[in-house]
Amino acid sequence: RLLSVLRETGQIGAAAQQLGMTQPAASRLLGQLEDMIGAPIFRRHARGVSLTEAGAIMAEQAERTLHELDLSQ
């Protein structure tokens, strides 16, 4: 969910707020994801962040999985 919302908002703090978590917790989670896949998933910019190619692929997969979970309920 974090990657999906991050792609929408372009800001870690805004994404964290939408998900009811703190910005430091969201940053830690993103760092853990990067460690797990061994590649950066976002780039910081002056006005926020953008997903790398790896991050975009992960976000798309996450969105498909969430959609499938919604359909199964």
Short mmCIF file of N, CA, C and O in Angstrom, two decimals:
data_model
loop_
_atom_site.label_atom_id
_atom_site.label_comp_id
_atom_site.label_asym_id
_atom_site.label_seq_id
_atom_site.Cartn_x
_atom_site.Cartn_y
_atom_site.Cartn_z
N ARG A 1 0.83 -1.20 0.00
CA ARG A 1 0.00 0.00 0.00
C ARG A 1 0.87 1.25 0.00
O ARG A 1 0.51 2.23 -0.64
N LEU A 2 1.97 1.21 0.74
CA LEU A 2 2.83 2.38 0.82
C LEU A 2 3.36 2.77 -0.55
O LEU A 2 3.33 3.94 -0.92
N LEU A 3 3.82 1.83 -1.33
CA LEU A 3 4.33 2.15 -2.66
C LEU A 3 3.24 2.72 -3.56
O LEU A 3 3.48 3.65 -4.32
N SER A 4 2.06 2.17 -3.47
CA SER A 4 0.95 2.65 -4.28
C SER A 4 0.61 4.09 -3.94
O SER A 4 0.47 4.94 -4.83
N VAL A 5 0.51 4.40 -2.66
CA VAL A 5 0.17 5.75 -2.23
C VAL A 5 1.34 6.70 -2.49
O VAL A 5 1.14 7.85 -2.87
N LEU A 6 2.56 6.20 -2.34
CA LEU A 6 3.73 7.03 -2.63
C LEU A 6 3.76 7.44 -4.09
O LEU A 6 4.07 8.58 -4.43
N ARG A 7 3.39 6.53 -4.96
CA ARG A 7 3.33 6.86 -6.39
C ARG A 7 2.28 7.95 -6.64
O ARG A 7 2.49 8.85 -7.44
N GLU A 8 1.17 7.89 -5.93
CA GLU A 8 0.11 8.90 -6.10
C GLU A 8 0.52 10.26 -5.56
O GLU A 8 0.28 11.28 -6.20
N THR A 9 1.11 10.27 -4.35
CA THR A 9 1.37 11.54 -3.67
C THR A 9 2.72 12.15 -4.02
O THR A 9 2.86 13.37 -4.00
N GLY A 10 3.71 11.32 -4.28
CA GLY A 10 5.04 11.81 -4.54
C GLY A 10 5.77 12.33 -3.31
O GLY A 10 6.80 12.97 -3.42
N GLN A 11 5.20 12.05 -2.12
CA GLN A 11 5.81 12.51 -0.87
C GLN A 11 5.68 11.43 0.19
O GLN A 11 4.57 10.90 0.41
N ILE A 12 6.79 11.13 0.85
CA ILE A 12 6.77 10.08 1.87
C ILE A 12 5.86 10.48 3.02
O ILE A 12 5.05 9.67 3.49
N GLY A 13 5.96 11.72 3.47
CA GLY A 13 5.13 12.17 4.60
C GLY A 13 3.64 12.09 4.29
O GLY A 13 2.85 11.64 5.12
N ALA A 14 3.25 12.53 3.10
CA ALA A 14 1.83 12.49 2.71
C ALA A 14 1.35 11.05 2.58
O ALA A 14 0.23 10.72 2.99
N ALA A 15 2.18 10.19 2.01
CA ALA A 15 1.80 8.78 1.87
C ALA A 15 1.65 8.15 3.25
O ALA A 15 0.68 7.42 3.50
N ALA A 16 2.58 8.43 4.12
CA ALA A 16 2.52 7.88 5.48
C ALA A 16 1.25 8.35 6.19
O ALA A 16 0.55 7.55 6.82
N GLN A 17 0.94 9.62 6.06
CA GLN A 17 -0.25 10.17 6.71
C GLN A 17 -1.52 9.48 6.20
O GLN A 17 -2.39 9.13 6.99
N GLN A 18 -1.62 9.27 4.90
CA GLN A 18 -2.80 8.61 4.34
C GLN A 18 -2.96 7.20 4.88
O GLN A 18 -4.07 6.70 4.99
N LEU A 19 -1.83 6.56 5.22
CA LEU A 19 -1.87 5.18 5.71
C LEU A 19 -1.88 5.09 7.22
O LEU A 19 -1.85 4.00 7.78
N GLY A 20 -1.90 6.23 7.90
CA GLY A 20 -1.95 6.24 9.35
C GLY A 20 -0.65 5.81 10.01
O GLY A 20 -0.67 5.18 11.06
N MET A 21 0.46 6.14 9.37
CA MET A 21 1.76 5.81 9.96
C MET A 21 2.61 7.07 9.99
O MET A 21 2.27 8.06 9.37
N THR A 22 3.70 7.01 10.71
CA THR A 22 4.59 8.16 10.78
C THR A 22 5.52 8.17 9.58
O THR A 22 5.77 7.13 8.97
N GLN A 23 6.07 9.34 9.28
CA GLN A 23 7.02 9.45 8.17
C GLN A 23 8.28 8.62 8.45
O GLN A 23 8.75 7.93 7.54
N PRO A 24 8.82 8.65 9.68
CA PRO A 24 9.99 7.81 9.93
C PRO A 24 9.71 6.31 9.74
O PRO A 24 10.55 5.58 9.21
N ALA A 25 8.52 5.88 10.11
CA ALA A 25 8.17 4.46 9.93
C ALA A 25 8.08 4.13 8.44
O ALA A 25 8.54 3.07 7.99
N ALA A 26 7.51 5.04 7.65
CA ALA A 26 7.41 4.82 6.21
C ALA A 26 8.81 4.78 5.58
O ALA A 26 9.09 3.93 4.73
N SER A 27 9.68 5.69 6.00
CA SER A 27 11.05 5.72 5.48
C SER A 27 11.79 4.43 5.82
O SER A 27 12.52 3.89 4.99
N ARG A 28 11.61 3.94 7.04
CA ARG A 28 12.24 2.66 7.44
C ARG A 28 11.72 1.52 6.58
O ARG A 28 12.50 0.68 6.12
N LEU A 29 10.42 1.48 6.37
CA LEU A 29 9.83 0.41 5.55
C LEU A 29 10.37 0.46 4.13
O LEU A 29 10.72 -0.57 3.56
N LEU A 30 10.47 1.65 3.56
CA LEU A 30 11.01 1.79 2.21
C LEU A 30 12.47 1.34 2.17
O LEU A 30 12.90 0.67 1.23
N GLY A 31 13.22 1.68 3.20
CA GLY A 31 14.62 1.24 3.28
C GLY A 31 14.73 -0.27 3.37
O GLY A 31 15.60 -0.88 2.74
N GLN A 32 13.83 -0.89 4.13
CA GLN A 32 13.82 -2.35 4.24
C GLN A 32 13.49 -2.99 2.89
O GLN A 32 14.08 -4.00 2.51
N LEU A 33 12.54 -2.42 2.17
CA LEU A 33 12.20 -2.93 0.84
C LEU A 33 13.39 -2.84 -0.10
O LEU A 33 13.68 -3.77 -0.85
N GLU A 34 14.09 -1.71 -0.04
CA GLU A 34 15.27 -1.55 -0.88
C GLU A 34 16.34 -2.58 -0.52
O GLU A 34 16.98 -3.16 -1.41
N ASP A 35 16.53 -2.82 0.76
CA ASP A 35 17.50 -3.83 1.20
C ASP A 35 17.10 -5.22 0.71
O ASP A 35 17.95 -6.00 0.28
N MET A 36 15.80 -5.51 0.75
CA MET A 36 15.32 -6.84 0.33
C MET A 36 15.56 -7.08 -1.15
O MET A 36 15.94 -8.19 -1.53
N ILE A 37 15.34 -6.08 -1.97
CA ILE A 37 15.50 -6.30 -3.42
C ILE A 37 16.88 -5.90 -3.93
O ILE A 37 17.23 -6.19 -5.06
N GLY A 38 17.64 -5.22 -3.09
CA GLY A 38 18.99 -4.83 -3.48
C GLY A 38 19.06 -3.75 -4.54
O GLY A 38 20.01 -3.68 -5.31
N ALA A 39 18.04 -2.90 -4.56
CA ALA A 39 18.00 -1.81 -5.55
C ALA A 39 17.19 -0.65 -4.97
O ALA A 39 16.28 -0.87 -4.17
N PRO A 40 17.49 0.57 -5.38
CA PRO A 40 16.69 1.70 -4.92
C PRO A 40 15.29 1.65 -5.53
O PRO A 40 15.13 1.22 -6.67
N ILE A 41 14.28 2.05 -4.75
CA ILE A 41 12.91 2.04 -5.27
C ILE A 41 12.34 3.44 -5.43
O ILE A 41 11.27 3.61 -5.98
N PHE A 42 13.06 4.45 -4.92
CA PHE A 42 12.61 5.82 -5.12
C PHE A 42 13.81 6.76 -5.15
O PHE A 42 14.89 6.42 -4.67
N ARG A 43 13.59 7.93 -5.74
CA ARG A 43 14.60 8.99 -5.79
C ARG A 43 14.02 10.21 -5.09
O ARG A 43 12.87 10.57 -5.33
N ARG A 44 14.83 10.85 -4.28
CA ARG A 44 14.41 12.09 -3.63
C ARG A 44 14.67 13.26 -4.56
O ARG A 44 15.68 13.33 -5.24
N HIS A 45 13.71 14.19 -4.58
CA HIS A 45 13.82 15.42 -5.35
C HIS A 45 13.49 16.58 -4.43
O HIS A 45 12.98 16.38 -3.32
N ALA A 46 13.71 17.78 -4.88
CA ALA A 46 13.43 18.97 -4.06
C ALA A 46 11.96 19.04 -3.64
O ALA A 46 11.64 19.50 -2.56
N ARG A 47 11.08 18.52 -4.48
CA ARG A 47 9.64 18.61 -4.18
C ARG A 47 9.02 17.29 -3.79
O ARG A 47 7.79 17.15 -3.82
N GLY A 48 9.81 16.29 -3.48
CA GLY A 48 9.25 15.01 -3.08
C GLY A 48 10.09 13.87 -3.60
O GLY A 48 11.32 13.95 -3.65
N VAL A 49 9.42 12.80 -4.00
CA VAL A 49 10.11 11.61 -4.48
C VAL A 49 9.43 11.08 -5.73
O VAL A 49 8.27 11.39 -5.99
N SER A 50 10.16 10.28 -6.46
CA SER A 50 9.57 9.55 -7.59
C SER A 50 10.08 8.12 -7.52
O SER A 50 11.17 7.86 -6.98
N LEU A 51 9.29 7.21 -8.02
CA LEU A 51 9.68 5.81 -8.01
C LEU A 51 10.68 5.53 -9.12
O LEU A 51 10.57 6.08 -10.22
N THR A 52 11.63 4.66 -8.83
CA THR A 52 12.53 4.18 -9.86
C THR A 52 11.78 3.14 -10.68
O THR A 52 10.62 2.80 -10.37
N GLU A 53 12.42 2.60 -11.69
CA GLU A 53 11.77 1.54 -12.47
C GLU A 53 11.41 0.36 -11.58
O GLU A 53 10.31 -0.18 -11.67
N ALA A 54 12.33 -0.03 -10.70
CA ALA A 54 12.06 -1.14 -9.77
C ALA A 54 10.89 -0.80 -8.85
O ALA A 54 10.02 -1.64 -8.59
N GLY A 55 10.86 0.43 -8.35
CA GLY A 55 9.77 0.85 -7.48
C GLY A 55 8.43 0.86 -8.19
O GLY A 55 7.40 0.47 -7.63
N ALA A 56 8.42 1.31 -9.44
CA ALA A 56 7.18 1.33 -10.23
C ALA A 56 6.67 -0.09 -10.47
O ALA A 56 5.46 -0.34 -10.37
N ILE A 57 7.57 -1.00 -10.77
CA ILE A 57 7.16 -2.40 -10.97
C ILE A 57 6.58 -2.97 -9.68
O ILE A 57 5.53 -3.63 -9.70
N MET A 58 7.23 -2.68 -8.56
CA MET A 58 6.72 -3.18 -7.27
C MET A 58 5.37 -2.56 -6.95
O MET A 58 4.47 -3.24 -6.46
N ALA A 59 5.20 -1.27 -7.23
CA ALA A 59 3.93 -0.60 -6.97
C ALA A 59 2.81 -1.19 -7.81
O ALA A 59 1.70 -1.42 -7.32
N GLU A 60 3.09 -1.45 -9.08
CA GLU A 60 2.08 -2.05 -9.95
C GLU A 60 1.67 -3.43 -9.45
O GLU A 60 0.48 -3.76 -9.43
N GLN A 61 2.64 -4.23 -9.05
CA GLN A 61 2.33 -5.57 -8.53
C GLN A 61 1.53 -5.46 -7.24
O GLN A 61 0.57 -6.21 -7.03
N ALA A 62 1.91 -4.54 -6.38
CA ALA A 62 1.18 -4.35 -5.13
C ALA A 62 -0.27 -3.93 -5.40
O ALA A 62 -1.19 -4.44 -4.75
N GLU A 63 -0.46 -3.04 -6.35
CA GLU A 63 -1.82 -2.59 -6.69
C GLU A 63 -2.65 -3.74 -7.24
O GLU A 63 -3.83 -3.87 -6.90
N ARG A 64 -2.06 -4.57 -8.09
CA ARG A 64 -2.79 -5.74 -8.61
C ARG A 64 -3.17 -6.68 -7.47
O ARG A 64 -4.30 -7.18 -7.41
N THR A 65 -2.23 -6.92 -6.57
CA THR A 65 -2.49 -7.83 -5.44
C THR A 65 -3.60 -7.27 -4.56
O THR A 65 -4.51 -8.00 -4.16
N LEU A 66 -3.53 -5.98 -4.25
CA LEU A 66 -4.57 -5.36 -3.42
C LEU A 66 -5.92 -5.43 -4.10
O LEU A 66 -6.94 -5.68 -3.45
N HIS A 67 -5.96 -5.20 -5.40
CA HIS A 67 -7.20 -5.27 -6.16
C HIS A 67 -7.78 -6.69 -6.10
O HIS A 67 -8.96 -6.89 -5.88
N GLU A 68 -6.92 -7.69 -6.28
CA GLU A 68 -7.37 -9.08 -6.22
C GLU A 68 -7.89 -9.44 -4.84
O GLU A 68 -8.89 -10.16 -4.72
N LEU A 69 -7.23 -8.93 -3.81
CA LEU A 69 -7.71 -9.18 -2.45
C LEU A 69 -9.08 -8.54 -2.22
O LEU A 69 -9.96 -9.13 -1.59
N ASP A 70 -9.28 -7.34 -2.75
CA ASP A 70 -10.58 -6.68 -2.63
C ASP A 70 -11.68 -7.48 -3.33
O ASP A 70 -12.79 -7.59 -2.83
N LEU A 71 -11.36 -8.04 -4.49
CA LEU A 71 -12.34 -8.81 -5.24
C LEU A 71 -12.71 -10.11 -4.54
O LEU A 71 -13.83 -10.61 -4.68
N SER A 72 -11.78 -10.65 -3.79
CA SER A 72 -12.03 -11.95 -3.14
C SER A 72 -12.84 -11.82 -1.85
O SER A 72 -13.26 -12.81 -1.28
N GLN A 73 -13.08 -10.61 -1.41
CA GLN A 73 -13.82 -10.43 -0.15
C GLN A 73 -15.29 -10.22 -0.38
O GLN A 73 -15.82 -9.78 -1.26
#
